[in-house]
Coordinates of C-alpha atoms in Angstrom, one line a residue:
M362 CA 85.2 -3.1 17.9
R363 CA 87.3 -2.2 14.8
V364 CA 90.0 -4.6 13.6
H365 CA 92.7 -3.2 11.3
F366 CA 94.4 -5.8 9.2
I367 CA 97.5 -3.9 8.1
R368 CA 99.7 -5.0 5.1
S369 CA 103.0 -4.0 6.7
G370 CA 105.4 -5.6 4.3
G371 CA 105.8 -7.7 1.3
R372 CA 105.0 -10.9 3.2
R373 CA 104.0 -9.5 6.5
Y374 CA 101.0 -8.1 8.2
A375 CA 100.1 -6.5 11.6
M376 CA 96.9 -5.9 13.4
R377 CA 95.5 -3.1 15.5
I378 CA 92.2 -3.6 17.4
E379 CA 90.2 -0.5 18.6
R380 CA 87.7 -1.2 21.4
V381 CA 85.2 1.2 22.9
S382 CA 85.7 0.3 26.6
A383 CA 89.2 -1.2 26.7
P384 CA 92.7 -0.2 25.5
A385 CA 93.6 -0.7 21.9
L386 CA 95.6 -3.9 21.2
V387 CA 98.3 -4.6 18.6
M388 CA 100.1 -7.6 17.2
D389 CA 103.1 -6.8 14.9
P390 CA 104.0 -8.9 13.2
A391 CA 100.9 -11.1 13.1
P392 CA 101.4 -14.9 12.3
G393 CA 100.1 -16.6 9.2
F394 CA 100.6 -14.1 6.4
D395 CA 98.9 -15.1 3.2
P396 CA 98.6 -13.0 0.0
D397 CA 95.0 -14.1 -0.3
L398 CA 93.7 -14.3 3.2
P399 CA 95.8 -14.0 6.4
H400 CA 95.2 -16.5 9.2
D401 CA 93.7 -14.0 11.7
M402 CA 91.3 -12.8 9.0
V403 CA 90.1 -16.3 8.5
H404 CA 89.4 -16.5 12.3
F405 CA 87.7 -13.1 12.2
V406 CA 85.2 -14.2 9.6
V407 CA 84.6 -17.7 10.9
E408 CA 84.0 -16.6 14.5
A409 CA 81.7 -13.8 13.5
L410 CA 79.5 -15.9 11.2
L411 CA 79.4 -18.8 13.7
G412 CA 78.6 -16.4 16.5
L413 CA 81.5 -17.6 18.7
K414 CA 82.0 -15.5 21.8
G415 CA 84.8 -17.7 23.2
G416 CA 87.1 -17.5 20.1
V417 CA 89.9 -15.1 19.6
F418 CA 87.8 -12.1 18.6
G419 CA 85.0 -12.8 21.0
Q420 CA 87.5 -12.8 23.9
I421 CA 89.0 -9.6 22.7
A422 CA 85.6 -7.9 22.4
A423 CA 84.9 -9.0 26.0
G424 CA 88.0 -7.2 27.1
G425 CA 90.7 -9.9 26.8
D426 CA 93.8 -10.2 24.7
A427 CA 93.4 -13.8 23.4
G428 CA 96.8 -14.5 24.8
S429 CA 98.7 -13.0 21.9
F430 CA 97.8 -9.3 21.5
H431 CA 99.3 -6.6 23.7
I432 CA 98.3 -3.0 24.5
G433 CA 99.9 -0.5 22.1
G434 CA 102.7 1.8 23.2
P435 CA 102.1 4.3 26.0
E436 CA 100.2 7.4 25.1
G437 CA 102.5 10.4 25.9
A438 CA 105.0 9.8 28.7
D439 CA 102.9 7.7 31.1
A440 CA 105.0 4.5 31.0
R441 CA 103.9 3.5 34.5
G442 CA 100.2 3.7 33.6
H443 CA 100.9 1.7 30.5
R444 CA 102.6 -1.1 32.5
R445 CA 99.7 -1.1 34.9
A446 CA 97.2 -1.3 32.1
A447 CA 99.2 -4.1 30.4
R448 CA 99.2 -6.2 33.6
K449 CA 95.5 -5.6 34.0
Q450 CA 94.9 -6.6 30.4
A451 CA 97.0 -9.7 30.7
A452 CA 95.1 -10.9 33.8
K453 CA 91.7 -10.3 32.2
G454 CA 92.9 -12.1 29.0
A455 CA 94.2 -15.1 31.0
A456 CA 90.8 -15.4 32.8
L457 CA 88.9 -15.3 29.5
L458 CA 91.2 -17.9 27.9
K459 CA 90.7 -20.2 30.8
A460 CA 86.9 -19.8 30.6
Q461 CA 86.6 -20.2 26.8
G462 CA 85.6 -23.8 26.9
R463 CA 84.7 -25.6 23.7
E464 CA 84.2 -22.4 21.7
G465 CA 87.9 -21.7 21.7
E466 CA 88.6 -25.1 20.3
L467 CA 85.7 -25.0 17.9
S468 CA 87.1 -21.7 16.6
E469 CA 90.4 -23.3 15.7
L470 CA 88.8 -26.4 14.1
A471 CA 86.2 -24.4 12.1
A472 CA 88.8 -21.9 10.9
F473 CA 91.0 -24.8 9.7
L474 CA 88.1 -26.5 7.9
F475 CA 86.8 -23.4 6.2
D476 CA 90.3 -22.3 5.2
I477 CA 91.1 -25.7 3.6
G478 CA 87.6 -25.9 2.0
W479 CA 87.8 -22.4 0.5
R480 CA 91.4 -22.8 -0.8
S481 CA 90.6 -26.1 -2.4
G482 CA 88.1 -24.4 -4.6
T483 CA 90.7 -22.0 -5.9
R484 CA 93.9 -24.0 -6.1
A485 CA 95.0 -26.8 -8.4
S486 CA 94.8 -30.3 -7.1
S487 CA 98.2 -31.5 -5.7
T488 CA 99.5 -34.1 -3.3
A489 CA 99.7 -31.4 -0.6
Q490 CA 96.1 -30.3 -1.3
Q491 CA 94.8 -33.9 -1.2
A492 CA 96.7 -34.4 2.1
A493 CA 95.1 -31.2 3.5
L494 CA 91.6 -32.3 2.4
G495 CA 92.2 -35.7 4.1
E496 CA 93.2 -34.0 7.3
A497 CA 90.1 -31.8 7.1
A498 CA 87.9 -34.9 6.7
R499 CA 89.6 -36.4 9.9
V500 CA 89.0 -33.1 11.8
R501 CA 85.4 -32.9 10.7
A502 CA 84.8 -36.4 11.9
T503 CA 85.8 -35.3 15.5
L504 CA 83.0 -32.8 15.6
S505 CA 79.6 -33.5 17.1
S506 CA 76.7 -33.7 14.7
D507 CA 75.4 -30.3 16.1
E508 CA 78.8 -28.7 15.4
R509 CA 78.9 -30.1 11.9
A510 CA 75.4 -28.8 11.2
R511 CA 76.3 -25.4 12.6
I512 CA 79.4 -25.2 10.3
D513 CA 77.5 -26.4 7.3
A514 CA 74.7 -23.8 7.9
V515 CA 77.2 -20.9 7.4
R516 CA 79.5 -22.4 4.8
A517 CA 78.2 -20.3 1.8
N518 CA 78.3 -17.1 3.9
V519 CA 81.8 -17.8 5.1
F520 CA 83.1 -18.5 1.6
A521 CA 81.4 -15.3 0.3
A522 CA 82.9 -13.3 3.1
F523 CA 86.3 -14.9 2.4
D524 CA 86.0 -13.9 -1.3
A525 CA 85.1 -10.3 -0.4
A526 CA 87.9 -10.0 2.2
S527 CA 90.4 -11.6 0.0
K528 CA 89.7 -9.2 -2.9
A529 CA 90.0 -6.2 -0.5
W530 CA 93.2 -7.6 1.1
R531 CA 94.9 -8.3 -2.3
A532 CA 94.2 -4.7 -3.4
L533 CA 96.1 -3.2 -0.4
R534 CA 99.5 -1.6 -0.8
R535 CA 102.2 -1.8 1.9
G536 CA 101.1 0.4 4.8
E537 CA 97.4 0.2 4.0
A538 CA 94.8 -1.5 6.1
L539 CA 91.5 -3.3 5.7
V540 CA 89.4 -2.2 8.7
L541 CA 86.5 -4.5 9.6
E542 CA 83.9 -4.1 12.3
W543 CA 83.3 -7.0 14.8
P544 CA 81.0 -8.9 14.6
T545 CA 79.2 -7.4 11.6
L546 CA 82.1 -7.8 9.2
R547 CA 81.2 -4.4 7.8
R548 CA 84.1 -2.7 6.1
V549 CA 85.1 0.6 7.8
D550 CA 86.9 3.3 5.8
H551 CA 88.8 4.5 8.8
P552 CA 92.5 5.4 9.0
I553 CA 94.8 3.7 11.5
G554 CA 95.3 5.5 14.7

């Protein structure tokens, strides 16, 4: 699966996901733009390195839509076929969301923890930063000891991947995309489309 993180505007991004055995998905605009590392890129890295199959990208790889992506526009003039594929995609996505279990929640919690931890190393201390670190400590305390150990084991790799993805993301101009392969995180020099 190839995930295109597209810098679509000054403070805006979109995503396109190409899958081998399922229709391509899009989200435009995507939520959580950040000039250093967009929200969905955080999830992408965290879920890949934690091996989460019930997170956003694991669900999409399994044929779902994570409840927020949709099938791209109809190819050619087959609007009826597009609507049928969209309904089928939504049903499969809903079933995968329902079955995600703890991994879906762990994806959100781990993405939050890694995001706060990574940014705290690059941003000056402030009242807001201290509040975020306090919230991160509270969230971490809600995790099981196994979950904390699992997160701690990949911390250095996640931060290194964040650094690399952030550098590539910041270098993009409007209309360009950073294309990453799931779950290897390998950068793919592949045009959109």
